[in-house]
Coordinates of C-alpha atoms and ligand atoms in Angstrom, one line a residue:
X1 CA 136.1 124.5 86.2
X2 CA 134.1 121.6 87.5
X3 CA 135.3 118.1 86.6
X4 CA 132.0 116.5 87.7
X5 CA 130.5 114.7 84.7
X6 CA 127.1 116.1 83.7
X7 CA 124.2 113.7 84.6
X8 CA 122.1 112.4 81.6
X9 CA 119.4 115.0 80.9
X10 CA 116.7 112.3 81.1
X11 CA 117.6 111.6 84.8
X12 CA 117.6 115.3 85.7
X13 CA 114.1 115.6 84.0
X14 CA 112.8 112.5 85.8
X15 CA 114.1 113.8 89.2
X16 CA 112.6 117.2 88.5
X17 CA 109.2 115.6 87.6
X18 CA 109.3 113.5 90.8
X19 CA 110.2 116.4 93.0
X20 CA 107.3 118.5 91.5
X21 CA 104.9 115.6 92.3
X22 CA 105.9 115.5 96.0
X23 CA 106.4 119.3 96.4
X24 CA 102.9 120.0 95.2
X25 CA 101.4 117.7 97.9
X26 CA 102.8 119.8 100.7
X27 CA 101.2 122.9 99.2
X28 CA 97.7 121.3 99.8
X29 CA 98.1 121.2 103.5
X30 CA 96.8 123.8 106.0
X31 CA 99.6 125.1 108.1
X32 CA 98.6 123.2 111.3
X33 CA 98.3 119.9 109.4
X34 CA 102.0 119.2 109.0
X35 CA 102.4 117.9 112.6
X36 CA 99.3 115.8 112.5
X37 CA 99.2 112.0 111.9
X38 CA 96.2 111.4 109.7
X39 CA 96.9 107.6 109.6
X40 CA 97.6 106.1 113.0
X41 CA 100.0 103.5 111.6
X42 CA 102.2 106.0 109.8
X43 CA 104.5 108.9 110.9
X44 CA 103.3 112.5 111.3
X45 CA 103.3 114.4 108.0
X46 CA 106.5 116.3 109.0
X47 CA 108.4 113.0 108.7
X48 CA 107.7 112.9 104.9
X49 CA 108.9 116.4 104.4
X50 CA 112.3 115.3 105.5
X51 CA 112.2 111.7 104.5
X52 CA 112.2 112.2 100.7
X53 CA 115.4 114.3 100.8
X54 CA 117.1 112.2 103.5
X55 CA 116.5 109.0 101.5
X56 CA 118.1 110.5 98.4
X57 CA 120.9 111.9 100.6
X58 CA 121.6 108.6 102.5
X59 CA 121.5 106.5 99.3
X60 CA 123.2 108.6 96.7
X61 CA 125.5 110.9 98.5
X62 CA 126.4 109.3 101.8
X63 CA 126.5 105.6 101.0
X64 CA 127.4 105.6 97.3
X65 CA 129.6 108.7 96.9
X66 CA 130.9 108.9 100.5
X67 CA 130.0 112.6 100.9
X68 CA 130.3 113.6 104.6
X69 CA 127.1 114.3 106.4
X70 CA 126.2 117.9 107.3
X71 CA 123.3 117.0 109.6
X72 CA 123.7 113.3 110.9
X73 CA 120.7 113.8 113.2
X74 CA 118.2 114.5 110.5
X75 CA 119.8 111.9 108.2
X76 CA 118.8 109.3 110.9
X77 CA 115.5 110.8 112.0
X78 CA 114.1 110.8 108.5
X79 CA 115.7 107.5 107.3
X80 CA 112.8 105.1 107.3
X81 CA 109.0 105.0 107.5
X82 CA 107.0 102.6 109.6
X83 CA 104.5 99.8 108.9
X84 CA 103.2 98.4 112.2
X85 CA 100.2 96.1 112.4
X86 CA 96.9 98.0 112.1
X87 CA 96.0 99.5 115.5
X88 CA 99.6 99.7 116.8
X89 CA 100.3 103.4 116.4
X90 CA 103.6 105.2 117.2
X91 CA 103.6 107.4 120.4
X92 CA 105.8 110.4 119.5
X93 CA 104.6 113.9 120.0
X94 CA 104.7 116.9 117.7
X95 CA 107.4 118.5 119.9
X96 CA 109.6 115.5 119.1
X97 CA 110.0 116.7 115.6
X98 CA 112.1 119.6 114.2
X99 CA 110.7 123.0 113.0
X100 CA 109.5 123.1 109.4
X101 CA 112.1 125.8 108.6
X102 CA 114.9 123.5 109.8
X103 CA 113.7 120.7 107.6
X104 CA 113.3 123.0 104.6
X105 CA 116.9 124.2 105.1
X106 CA 118.1 120.6 105.2
X107 CA 116.1 119.8 102.1
X108 CA 117.5 122.8 100.1
X109 CA 121.1 121.8 101.0
X110 CA 120.5 118.2 100.1
X111 CA 119.0 119.0 96.8
X112 CA 121.9 121.3 95.9
X113 CA 124.5 118.6 96.7
X114 CA 122.5 115.9 95.0
X115 CA 122.1 118.0 91.9
X116 CA 125.9 118.7 91.9
X117 CA 126.8 115.1 92.2
X118 CA 124.1 113.4 90.1
X119 CA 126.5 112.8 87.3
X120 CA 128.8 110.8 89.5
X121 CA 126.2 108.6 91.0
X122 CA 125.4 105.1 89.7
X123 CA 122.4 105.4 87.4
X124 CA 120.6 102.5 89.1
X125 CA 120.7 104.4 92.5
X126 CA 119.3 107.6 90.9
X127 CA 116.4 105.5 89.4
X128 CA 115.8 104.0 92.8
X129 CA 115.7 107.5 94.4
X130 CA 113.3 108.8 91.7
X131 CA 111.0 105.8 92.0
X132 CA 111.1 105.9 95.8
X133 CA 110.0 109.5 95.7
X134 CA 107.2 108.7 93.2
X135 CA 105.9 105.9 95.4
X136 CA 105.7 108.4 98.2
X137 CA 103.8 110.8 95.9
X138 CA 101.1 108.2 96.0
X139 CA 101.3 107.0 99.6
X140 CA 101.5 110.5 100.9
X141 CA 98.3 111.2 99.0
X142 CA 96.7 108.3 101.0
X143 CA 97.7 110.1 104.2
X144 CA 96.3 113.5 103.2
X145 CA 93.2 111.8 101.9
X146 CA 92.5 110.9 105.5
X147 CA 92.9 114.5 106.8
X148 CA 89.7 116.4 107.6
X149 CA 88.6 118.6 104.7
X150 CA 89.3 121.8 106.6
X151 CA 93.0 120.8 106.9
X152 CA 93.7 120.7 103.1
X153 CA 92.8 122.7 100.1
X154 CA 92.2 121.5 96.6
X155 CA 94.6 122.6 93.9
X156 CA 93.4 125.0 91.2
X157 CA 92.1 123.9 88.8
X158 CA 90.6 120.7 90.2
X159 CA 88.4 119.2 87.6
X160 CA 85.2 117.7 88.8
X161 CA 84.6 114.1 87.7
X162 CA 81.4 113.0 86.0
X163 CA 79.8 109.8 87.3
X164 CA 77.0 107.8 85.8
X165 CA 74.8 105.3 87.5
X166 CA 73.6 103.3 84.5
X167 CA 73.4 99.5 85.0
X168 CA 76.6 97.6 84.0
X169 CA 76.5 94.1 82.5
X170 CA 78.3 91.8 85.1
X171 CA 80.1 90.0 82.3
X172 CA 82.7 87.2 83.1
X173 CA 85.3 86.8 80.4
X174 CA 86.9 83.3 79.7
X175 CA 90.7 83.2 79.5
X176 CA 92.1 79.9 78.2
X177 CA 94.9 78.0 79.8
X178 CA 98.3 79.2 78.8
X179 CA 101.5 80.9 80.0
X180 CA 102.1 84.1 81.8
X181 CA 105.4 85.9 82.1
X182 CA 106.2 87.4 85.5
X183 CA 109.2 89.4 86.6
X184 CA 111.8 91.5 84.9
X185 CA 114.7 90.6 82.6
X186 CA 118.1 90.8 84.2
X187 CA 119.7 94.1 83.4
X188 CA 116.4 96.0 83.0
X189 CA 115.1 98.6 85.4
X190 CA 113.3 97.1 88.4
X191 CA 113.3 96.7 92.2
X192 CA 114.8 93.6 93.7
X193 CA 111.4 91.7 94.1
X194 CA 110.8 92.0 90.3
X195 CA 113.6 89.6 89.5
X196 CA 114.0 87.0 87.9
X197 CA 111.8 86.9 84.9
X198 CA 110.0 83.5 84.7
X199 CA 107.0 81.9 83.1
X200 CA 104.1 80.3 84.9
X201 CA 101.4 78.0 83.4
X202 CA 97.9 79.3 84.3
X203 CA 94.9 77.0 84.0
X204 CA 91.8 78.3 82.3
X205 CA 89.7 80.8 84.4
X206 CA 87.0 83.4 84.0
X207 CA 87.5 86.9 85.2
X208 CA 85.0 89.8 85.6
X209 CA 85.3 92.3 82.8
X210 CA 85.0 95.3 85.2
X211 CA 86.3 96.0 88.7
X212 CA 83.8 95.5 91.4
X213 CA 81.9 98.7 91.7
X214 CA 80.6 100.7 94.7
X215 CA 77.1 99.6 93.5
X216 CA 78.1 95.9 93.5
X217 CA 79.7 96.3 97.0
X218 CA 76.7 98.2 98.3
X219 CA 74.7 94.9 98.0
X220 CA 77.2 93.2 100.1
X221 CA 77.1 96.0 102.7
X222 CA 73.3 95.8 102.7
X223 CA 73.6 92.0 103.4
X224 CA 75.8 92.8 106.4
X225 CA 79.3 93.1 104.9
X226 CA 81.8 95.7 106.2
X227 CA 81.6 99.2 104.6
X228 CA 84.8 100.5 103.0
X229 CA 86.9 103.1 104.8
X230 CA 86.3 105.5 101.8
X231 CA 82.5 105.5 102.5
X232 CA 80.8 107.6 105.1
X233 CA 77.2 107.5 106.3
X234 CA 75.1 110.6 105.9
X235 CA 71.5 110.1 107.1
X236 CA 70.2 107.0 105.3
X237 CA 72.7 107.3 102.4
X238 CA 76.3 106.5 101.8
X239 CA 78.8 109.1 100.6
X240 CA 82.2 108.6 98.9
X241 CA 84.9 110.4 100.8
X242 CA 86.7 111.9 97.8
X243 CA 90.1 113.6 98.2
X244 CA 88.6 117.1 98.6
X245 CA 84.9 116.6 99.1
X246 CA 82.4 113.9 100.1
X247 CA 80.0 113.1 97.2
X248 CA 76.9 110.9 96.7
X249 CA 78.3 107.3 96.3
X250 CA 79.3 106.9 92.6
X251 CA 77.8 103.5 92.0
X252 CA 79.8 102.7 88.8
X253 CA 83.2 103.7 90.3
X254 CA 85.4 101.0 91.7
X255 CA 85.0 100.0 95.4
X256 CA 88.3 100.8 97.2
X257 CA 88.5 98.2 99.9
X258 CA 91.0 96.2 102.1
X259 CA 92.2 92.8 101.1
X260 CA 90.1 91.3 103.8
X261 CA 87.0 93.0 102.5
X262 CA 87.7 92.0 99.0
X263 CA 88.2 88.4 100.1
X264 CA 85.0 88.4 102.1
X265 CA 83.0 89.8 99.1
X266 CA 84.5 87.2 96.8
X267 CA 83.5 84.4 99.2
X268 CA 80.0 85.9 99.6
X269 CA 79.7 86.0 95.8
X270 CA 81.0 82.3 95.5
X271 CA 84.1 83.4 93.6
X272 CA 87.8 84.2 94.2
X273 CA 90.3 87.0 93.8
X274 CA 92.8 86.9 91.0
X275 CA 96.1 85.3 91.7
X276 CA 99.2 87.3 90.6
X277 CA 99.7 84.9 87.7
X278 CA 96.1 85.2 86.6
X279 CA 96.4 89.0 86.6
X280 CA 99.4 88.7 84.3
X281 CA 97.6 86.4 82.0
X282 CA 94.5 88.6 81.8
X283 CA 96.5 91.8 81.4
X284 CA 99.5 91.0 79.2
X285 CA 98.9 87.8 77.3
X286 CA 96.8 87.6 74.1
X287 CA 95.0 85.0 72.1
X288 CA 98.1 84.8 69.9
X289 CA 101.4 83.6 71.3
X290 CA 102.4 87.1 71.8
X291 CA 102.7 89.3 75.0
X292 CA 102.0 93.0 75.6
X293 CA 104.1 95.3 77.6
X294 CA 101.0 97.2 78.6
X295 CA 97.5 95.8 78.9
X296 CA 96.2 97.9 76.0
X297 CA 98.9 96.9 73.6
X298 CA 101.0 100.1 73.1
X299 CA 104.7 100.1 73.9
X300 CA 104.4 103.1 76.2
X301 CA 102.1 103.8 79.2
X302 CA 99.5 105.8 77.2
X303 CA 97.7 108.1 79.7
X304 CA 94.7 108.5 77.4
X305 CA 93.8 104.8 78.1
X306 CA 93.5 104.8 81.9
X307 CA 93.3 106.8 85.1
X308 CA 96.9 106.9 86.3
X309 CA 99.9 109.2 86.5
X310 CA 98.3 111.9 88.6
X311 CA 95.5 112.8 86.1
X312 CA 92.8 112.8 88.8
X313 CA 92.5 112.7 92.6
X314 CA 89.7 110.2 92.6
X315 CA 88.5 107.2 90.6
X316 CA 86.4 107.4 87.4
X317 CA 83.7 104.9 86.4
X318 CA 84.8 101.4 85.7
X319 CA 83.6 101.6 82.1
X320 CA 85.0 105.1 81.4
X321 CA 88.2 104.0 79.7
X322 CA 87.3 101.4 77.1
X323 CA 90.5 102.1 75.1
X324 CA 92.4 100.6 78.0
X325 CA 90.9 97.1 77.7
X326 CA 93.3 94.1 77.5
X327 CA 93.5 91.8 74.5
X328 CA 90.7 89.6 76.1
X329 CA 88.5 92.6 76.6
X330 CA 89.1 92.9 80.4
X331 CA 88.7 96.5 81.5
X332 CA 91.0 98.8 83.6
X333 CA 93.5 96.2 84.7
X334 CA 95.9 99.2 84.9
X335 CA 94.7 102.5 86.4
X336 CA 91.7 103.6 88.4
X337 CA 92.8 101.5 91.4
X338 CA 95.3 98.9 92.2
X339 CA 94.0 95.3 92.0
X340 CA 94.3 93.0 95.1
X341 CA 95.4 89.6 94.3
X342 CA 95.1 86.4 96.5
X343 CA 98.9 86.0 96.3
X344 CA 100.9 86.7 99.4
X345 CA 104.0 88.8 98.6
X346 CA 107.0 86.6 98.2
X347 CA 110.3 86.2 96.4
X348 CA 110.5 85.1 92.8
X349 CA 113.0 82.3 91.9
X350 CA 116.5 83.9 91.9
X351 CA 115.5 86.8 94.2
X352 CA 118.5 88.7 95.6
X353 CA 118.0 91.7 97.9
X354 CA 119.4 95.0 96.7
X355 CA 122.8 95.3 98.6
X356 CA 122.1 99.0 99.1
X357 CA 118.6 98.5 100.5
X358 CA 118.5 95.1 102.1
X359 CA 115.0 95.3 103.7
X360 CA 113.1 96.9 100.9
X361 CA 111.3 93.7 99.9
X362 CA 112.7 91.0 102.2
X363 CA 111.2 92.5 105.4
X364 CA 107.7 92.0 103.9
X365 CA 108.0 88.4 102.8
X366 CA 106.0 87.4 105.9
X367 CA 102.7 86.1 104.6
X368 CA 101.2 89.3 106.1
X369 CA 101.3 91.4 102.9
X370 CA 99.5 90.7 99.6
X371 CA 100.5 91.6 96.1
X372 CA 98.6 94.4 94.3
X373 CA 99.0 94.9 90.5
X374 CA 97.9 97.7 88.2
X375 CA 97.8 101.3 89.2
X376 CA 95.7 103.9 91.0
X377 CA 94.8 107.4 89.9
X378 CA 97.9 108.6 91.8
X379 CA 100.4 106.0 90.5
X380 CA 103.3 107.3 88.3
X381 CA 103.4 105.8 84.9
X382 CA 106.8 104.1 85.4
X383 CA 105.0 101.7 87.8
X384 CA 102.8 100.4 85.1
X385 CA 105.7 98.3 83.8
X386 CA 104.6 94.7 83.7
X387 CA 107.0 93.5 86.4
X388 CA 106.2 96.1 89.0
X389 CA 104.7 94.6 92.3
X390 CA 103.0 96.6 95.0
X391 CA 102.1 95.1 98.4
X392 CA 100.2 96.0 101.6
X393 CA 98.8 94.5 104.8
X394 CA 95.4 92.9 104.2
X395 CA 93.6 95.2 106.7
X396 CA 95.3 98.5 105.8
X397 CA 92.4 100.6 104.6
X398 CA 93.9 103.7 103.1
X399 CA 95.1 102.3 99.7
X400 CA 93.3 103.0 96.4
X401 CA 92.9 99.3 95.9
X402 CA 90.1 97.7 93.9
X403 CA 89.5 94.1 93.0
X404 CA 87.7 91.8 90.5
X405 CA 86.5 88.2 90.7
X406 CA 87.5 84.9 89.1
X407 CA 85.9 81.6 88.6
X408 CA 88.3 78.7 88.4
Ligands
LIG1 FE1 110.3 105.8 102.0

């Protein structure tokens, strides 16, 4: 009879959900695609097949519970991803990586041992493993987004999105001066960079009601601005490179751009990007002295109010989710595309790196990464918690990242 305590049911369910989200991505690949590198600054796709399991294994079993390794070579090979400056690609070859079957065997054995020992593992580490996997469910989608269409197949059913090209009022919304709460309370779930919770005074500012659309950004391109990575030229027209097909540019969908492009657009428009604190004020504060856990005022991440949690593969129009407006009437602050901020990624007061993952945040406090808030269509709902911070290099073009403007 086993003396291993049973893991809480909720953790098992979360792990199962997270594994399903990453497993389904590998079923979309044509067989030859697994050894390709669709994004030059990232590993070949085969790395991610092993990385998700190796991360769980190294963190939960090897480091925390002291379980002896059964395949040290793969534990090491699949330990960490890469994030070099844009243009500095790795030079490994497909033959440098193990066979798919060897990786799948490793994965099966890891999952079995993890499941058997989940009840003994510190709950915080299990949450870290689950959220790490869900982050990759999104970043792996970026990689396969960049594969040629003949190297992937759409899941069935794959709902076609409806887009409208009606004109949108380019409204700016005034937000009065006041406080914003950033960060997470001690003892609550969060990554190291989310702590400590603290309040910031934010002077009055105006913010655009909607995310900047493809139609808005097209005017900038026509004036000589750089086109987004997600657009492709077809004759005299621009197409949007969707996940599974290129379509006529949806003019009212958000423009997914780099931080540099967003900043250049803002400058061209005579405005600025939101700071991280302004984002918090626009999303979670209200005209009353009362804060919201989610922009739209419910206590849970309600999927009917925004485009997140794997509902769609591509963005919807910026005015398609009016029930997701913040208390000030600002639209889609969460979902349908992360929002670039002008804030460089840095530590909050009281920051302490996780002792079990020292480099997770600290390695990126380098003024070369910028904070993104909100969520994309492929962001798991757990990352809609107020304190969650995402970050990327300013010129990495593969992220589902949108932006809006402010006037200070
Ligand atoms: Fe990772």
